[in-house]
Amino acid sequence: MDCIYHAFRVRPEKLEKAILGAEAMGFGGLNLTVPLKEKALKLDFIKPDPLAKRIGAVNTIVFGKDGEIQGYNTDGLGARQALLDASVEIMGSRMVIAGAGGAARAVAFQLAADGADITVINRTEERAVELAKEISAAALPGKIRGTGLSGLKDLLRDADVLINTTTLGMYPNTDTAIATAEELHSGLTIFDIVYNPLETRLLREAKAAGAKTISGVLMLVYQGAEAFRLWTGVEPSVELMKKTVLEALQV
């Protein structure tokens, strides 16, 4: 298959021009990351699928042969598969999701659909509460509520899984974390969707507490594999993708 995948830095105010320019140059599709996912959904020429529309964010764009520009969100599927790979039982698990942005929305919608018991925490409590209300209105099998960061320590005592969807710990601000080892415990699974660095401070704190850890590389690979299927119709080699990502991160 004669294809290349290339990264471009695009300012939010240039997103519309960037997408239309990529289409004009014959690109097959695009991935979008923070802070472009929610903004893309507001562009009237993008036709989101029902899941992306419900999530309120697009991370994958497909340029159709008929001229239609389609929007999808593969983040939730990527997170789900990363958890399953770590032998996490999603149904009924008490999960704390840190953040209320595009990635948090995708992950929360998917895990609520899979029956998890979710608490969304966010620095701006109103955003967490609003996200929880939206997901509750979708009448999914799981339970969900929203609150501010001040309740994190108490929530973690009874939680099974903590998922960080914020940019805390992301390069170059690698010395930050949503929680410390003293606030974690060995019964937790800590999933940090940040993948640069591969081992974030949160994951180091989790190991110090004896907790199970999941790297953001897995979500990156699995959401990317789904995007590849959408672009090409071909089933990718997930193991090859993992190897390539780890090499790119110089692990």
Tab-separated table of C-alpha atoms in Angstrom:
chain	number	residue	atom	x	y	z
A	1	MET	CA	0.000	0.000	0.000
A	2	ASP	CA	1.545	3.290	-1.149
A	3	CYS	CA	0.638	5.679	1.690
A	4	ILE	CA	2.299	8.133	4.065
A	5	TYR	CA	1.182	9.567	7.418
A	6	HIS	CA	2.507	13.009	8.265
A	7	ALA	CA	2.067	15.397	11.208
A	8	PHE	CA	1.153	19.056	10.692
A	9	ARG	CA	0.842	21.793	13.301
A	10	VAL	CA	-2.389	23.732	12.676
A	11	ARG	CA	-3.616	26.690	14.701
A	12	PRO	CA	-7.321	26.455	15.662
A	13	GLU	CA	-8.242	29.537	13.633
A	14	LYS	CA	-6.727	27.880	10.530
A	15	LEU	CA	-8.500	24.528	10.928
A	16	GLU	CA	-11.121	25.078	8.226
A	17	LYS	CA	-8.526	26.112	5.647
A	18	ALA	CA	-6.249	23.222	6.635
A	19	ILE	CA	-8.983	20.603	6.164
A	20	LEU	CA	-10.163	21.993	2.837
A	21	GLY	CA	-6.553	22.332	1.692
A	22	ALA	CA	-5.844	18.697	2.547
A	23	GLU	CA	-8.911	17.624	0.570
A	24	ALA	CA	-7.821	19.733	-2.406
A	25	MET	CA	-4.383	18.085	-2.352
A	26	GLY	CA	-5.903	14.601	-2.477
A	27	PHE	CA	-5.393	13.441	1.103
A	28	GLY	CA	-7.320	10.323	2.088
A	29	GLY	CA	-8.095	11.609	5.560
A	30	LEU	CA	-6.860	13.306	8.711
A	31	ASN	CA	-6.494	12.756	12.428
A	32	LEU	CA	-7.161	15.685	14.744
A	33	THR	CA	-5.884	16.168	18.267
A	34	VAL	CA	-6.223	18.709	21.098
A	35	PRO	CA	-7.496	21.442	20.741
A	36	LEU	CA	-9.102	20.808	17.339
A	37	LYS	CA	-11.515	17.921	18.000
A	38	GLU	CA	-14.512	19.883	19.256
A	39	LYS	CA	-13.925	22.769	16.864
A	40	ALA	CA	-14.065	20.412	13.860
A	41	LEU	CA	-17.589	19.302	14.732
A	42	LYS	CA	-18.784	22.900	14.354
A	43	LEU	CA	-17.617	23.125	10.727
A	44	ASP	CA	-20.735	22.794	8.591
A	45	PHE	CA	-19.007	20.952	5.732
A	46	ILE	CA	-18.050	18.006	7.976
A	47	LYS	CA	-20.688	15.258	8.179
A	48	PRO	CA	-20.233	13.536	11.560
A	49	ASP	CA	-21.423	10.001	12.167
A	50	PRO	CA	-23.961	9.557	15.020
A	51	LEU	CA	-21.305	8.649	17.609
A	52	ALA	CA	-19.076	11.657	16.850
A	53	LYS	CA	-22.131	13.905	16.901
A	54	ARG	CA	-23.218	12.570	20.272
A	55	ILE	CA	-19.697	12.845	21.701
A	56	GLY	CA	-19.348	16.368	20.357
A	57	ALA	CA	-15.850	15.851	18.968
A	58	VAL	CA	-14.178	14.550	15.802
A	59	ASN	CA	-10.719	12.969	15.780
A	60	THR	CA	-10.821	11.281	12.368
A	61	ILE	CA	-11.781	12.784	9.020
A	62	VAL	CA	-12.362	10.785	5.844
A	63	PHE	CA	-12.432	12.465	2.446
A	64	GLY	CA	-15.031	10.492	0.492
A	65	LYS	CA	-14.767	9.892	-3.239
A	66	ASP	CA	-18.164	11.554	-3.630
A	67	GLY	CA	-16.772	14.793	-2.198
A	68	GLU	CA	-18.344	14.323	1.227
A	69	ILE	CA	-16.107	15.012	4.235
A	70	GLN	CA	-17.017	12.580	7.005
A	71	GLY	CA	-16.157	12.924	10.695
A	72	TYR	CA	-15.673	10.100	13.192
A	73	ASN	CA	-14.436	9.661	16.747
A	74	THR	CA	-12.277	6.609	17.445
A	75	ASP	CA	-10.957	7.700	20.860
A	76	GLY	CA	-13.559	5.821	22.881
A	77	LEU	CA	-12.968	2.566	21.023
A	78	GLY	CA	-9.226	2.988	21.535
A	79	ALA	CA	-9.626	3.508	25.278
A	80	ARG	CA	-11.986	0.575	25.584
A	81	GLN	CA	-9.559	-1.806	23.864
A	82	ALA	CA	-6.641	-0.561	25.978
A	83	LEU	CA	-8.625	-1.371	29.141
A	84	LEU	CA	-9.633	-4.791	27.830
A	85	ASP	CA	-5.993	-5.547	26.983
A	86	ALA	CA	-5.174	-4.886	30.648
A	87	SER	CA	-7.917	-7.338	31.706
A	88	VAL	CA	-10.103	-4.587	33.171
A	89	GLU	CA	-13.739	-5.631	33.589
A	90	ILE	CA	-15.585	-2.546	32.353
A	91	MET	CA	-19.150	-3.499	33.277
A	92	GLY	CA	-19.819	-2.273	36.814
A	93	SER	CA	-16.295	-0.933	37.380
A	94	ARG	CA	-16.096	2.270	39.423
A	95	MET	CA	-14.173	4.642	37.189
A	96	VAL	CA	-12.939	8.193	37.743
A	97	ILE	CA	-12.309	10.158	34.547
A	98	ALA	CA	-10.201	13.299	34.969
A	99	GLY	CA	-11.048	15.983	32.418
A	100	ALA	CA	-14.127	17.064	30.481
A	101	GLY	CA	-12.719	17.865	27.027
A	102	GLY	CA	-13.035	16.038	23.717
A	103	ALA	CA	-11.104	12.927	24.767
A	104	ALA	CA	-12.989	12.697	28.076
A	105	ARG	CA	-16.310	12.906	26.240
A	106	ALA	CA	-15.359	10.083	23.886
A	107	VAL	CA	-14.048	7.845	26.656
A	108	ALA	CA	-17.007	8.537	28.966
A	109	PHE	CA	-19.619	7.860	26.273
A	110	GLN	CA	-17.963	4.571	25.312
A	111	LEU	CA	-17.484	3.314	28.863
A	112	ALA	CA	-21.010	4.351	29.876
A	113	ALA	CA	-22.268	2.358	26.896
A	114	ASP	CA	-20.266	-0.595	28.252
A	115	GLY	CA	-21.889	-0.310	31.700
A	116	ALA	CA	-19.220	1.389	33.826
A	117	ASP	CA	-20.040	3.426	36.951
A	118	ILE	CA	-18.348	6.750	36.132
A	119	THR	CA	-17.492	9.939	37.978
A	120	VAL	CA	-16.139	12.753	35.807
A	121	ILE	CA	-13.944	15.243	37.669
A	122	ASN	CA	-12.767	18.544	36.257
A	123	ARG	CA	-11.129	21.758	37.442
A	124	THR	CA	-14.235	23.586	36.208
A	125	GLU	CA	-16.940	21.590	37.984
A	126	GLU	CA	-19.729	22.911	35.742
A	127	ARG	CA	-18.153	21.255	32.681
A	128	ALA	CA	-17.983	17.889	34.447
A	129	VAL	CA	-21.603	18.164	35.587
A	130	GLU	CA	-22.771	19.175	32.109
A	131	LEU	CA	-20.937	16.264	30.471
A	132	ALA	CA	-22.475	13.828	32.952
A	133	LYS	CA	-25.948	15.231	32.237
A	134	GLU	CA	-25.483	14.823	28.483
A	135	ILE	CA	-24.383	11.212	28.823
A	136	SER	CA	-27.169	10.436	31.306
A	137	ALA	CA	-29.681	11.805	28.795
A	138	ALA	CA	-28.457	9.235	26.261
A	139	ALA	CA	-29.900	6.482	28.509
A	140	LEU	CA	-26.802	4.280	28.319
A	141	PRO	CA	-26.352	1.230	30.608
A	142	GLY	CA	-23.720	2.839	32.843
A	143	LYS	CA	-24.142	5.407	35.613
A	144	ILE	CA	-22.397	8.787	35.483
A	145	ARG	CA	-22.039	11.923	37.582
A	146	GLY	CA	-19.792	15.000	37.523
A	147	THR	CA	-17.911	16.909	40.207
A	148	GLY	CA	-14.910	19.155	40.872
A	149	LEU	CA	-11.310	18.181	41.601
A	150	SER	CA	-11.647	18.717	45.342
A	151	GLY	CA	-13.368	15.358	45.779
A	152	LEU	CA	-10.702	13.313	43.966
A	153	LYS	CA	-8.971	11.904	47.044
A	154	ASP	CA	-12.203	10.513	48.501
A	155	LEU	CA	-13.342	9.145	45.140
A	156	LEU	CA	-10.095	7.252	44.610
A	157	ARG	CA	-10.505	5.297	47.864
A	158	ASP	CA	-13.418	3.342	46.399
A	159	ALA	CA	-12.489	3.490	42.705
A	160	ASP	CA	-11.304	0.627	40.503
A	161	VAL	CA	-9.931	2.738	37.635
A	162	LEU	CA	-8.561	6.278	37.239
A	163	ILE	CA	-8.336	7.609	33.674
A	164	ASN	CA	-6.459	10.837	33.024
A	165	THR	CA	-7.682	12.584	29.869
A	166	THR	CA	-6.124	15.955	30.735
A	167	THR	CA	-2.798	17.264	29.424
A	168	LEU	CA	-1.206	17.104	32.888
A	169	GLY	CA	2.147	15.355	32.541
A	170	MET	CA	2.372	15.857	28.780
A	171	TYR	CA	5.677	17.027	27.305
A	172	PRO	CA	7.140	19.539	28.040
A	173	ASN	CA	5.345	19.834	31.424
A	174	THR	CA	6.334	16.346	32.500
A	175	ASP	CA	6.528	16.957	36.254
A	176	THR	CA	2.782	17.338	36.812
A	177	ALA	CA	0.181	14.705	37.712
A	178	ILE	CA	-3.495	14.554	38.649
A	179	ALA	CA	-2.701	12.463	41.759
A	180	THR	CA	0.234	11.342	43.912
A	181	ALA	CA	1.206	7.900	45.196
A	182	GLU	CA	-0.224	8.792	48.612
A	183	GLU	CA	-3.667	9.291	47.039
A	184	LEU	CA	-3.562	6.035	45.053
A	185	HIS	CA	-3.736	2.397	46.164
A	186	SER	CA	-2.737	-1.035	44.911
A	187	GLY	CA	-6.295	-1.967	43.948
A	188	LEU	CA	-6.435	0.742	41.285
A	189	THR	CA	-5.747	0.591	37.577
A	190	ILE	CA	-4.264	3.899	36.395
A	191	PHE	CA	-4.741	4.719	32.712
A	192	ASP	CA	-3.037	7.877	31.450
A	193	ILE	CA	-3.963	8.698	27.847
A	194	VAL	CA	-0.892	10.973	27.589
A	195	TYR	CA	1.731	9.100	25.537
A	196	ASN	CA	4.577	11.627	25.427
A	197	PRO	CA	6.423	10.813	27.623
A	198	LEU	CA	5.612	7.115	27.526
A	199	GLU	CA	5.818	6.896	31.313
A	200	THR	CA	4.198	10.009	32.740
A	201	ARG	CA	4.602	11.188	36.295
A	202	LEU	CA	1.117	9.832	37.052
A	203	LEU	CA	2.183	6.355	35.933
A	204	ARG	CA	5.330	6.593	38.079
A	205	GLU	CA	3.201	7.616	41.065
A	206	ALA	CA	0.880	4.687	40.328
A	207	LYS	CA	3.762	2.205	40.286
A	208	ALA	CA	5.010	3.605	43.589
A	209	ALA	CA	1.551	2.889	45.038
A	210	GLY	CA	1.560	-0.659	43.649
A	211	ALA	CA	-1.236	0.060	41.162
A	212	LYS	CA	-1.616	-1.443	37.697
A	213	THR	CA	-0.737	0.997	34.891
A	214	ILE	CA	-1.857	1.462	31.277
A	215	SER	CA	0.155	3.658	28.923
A	216	GLY	CA	-1.515	6.100	26.553
A	217	VAL	CA	0.363	4.410	23.711
A	218	LEU	CA	-2.245	1.645	23.666
A	219	MET	CA	-5.151	4.045	23.188
A	220	LEU	CA	-3.142	5.893	20.534
A	221	VAL	CA	-2.518	2.670	18.632
A	222	TYR	CA	-6.057	1.309	18.868
A	223	GLN	CA	-7.774	4.568	17.894
A	224	GLY	CA	-5.260	4.846	15.047
A	225	ALA	CA	-6.007	1.315	13.895
A	226	GLU	CA	-9.709	2.163	13.677
A	227	ALA	CA	-8.890	5.345	11.734
A	228	PHE	CA	-6.758	3.286	9.322
A	229	ARG	CA	-9.714	0.962	8.698
A	230	LEU	CA	-11.936	3.956	7.958
A	231	TRP	CA	-9.429	5.470	5.518
A	232	THR	CA	-8.420	2.305	3.673
A	233	GLY	CA	-10.906	-0.486	4.347
A	234	VAL	CA	-7.877	-2.624	5.254
A	235	GLU	CA	-7.293	-4.398	8.578
A	236	PRO	CA	-4.010	-3.047	10.013
A	237	SER	CA	-1.350	-4.939	11.956
A	238	VAL	CA	-1.815	-3.633	15.494
A	239	GLU	CA	1.461	-5.200	16.639
A	240	LEU	CA	3.367	-3.438	13.861
A	241	MET	CA	1.671	-0.172	14.811
A	242	LYS	CA	2.690	-0.626	18.467
A	243	LYS	CA	6.287	-1.335	17.446
A	244	THR	CA	6.389	1.716	15.173
A	245	VAL	CA	4.958	4.047	17.825
A	246	LEU	CA	7.389	2.820	20.481
A	247	GLU	CA	10.306	3.286	18.087
A	248	ALA	CA	9.106	6.808	17.293
A	249	LEU	CA	9.037	7.570	21.017
A	250	GLN	CA	12.556	6.087	21.232
A	251	VAL	CA	11.674	3.393	23.733
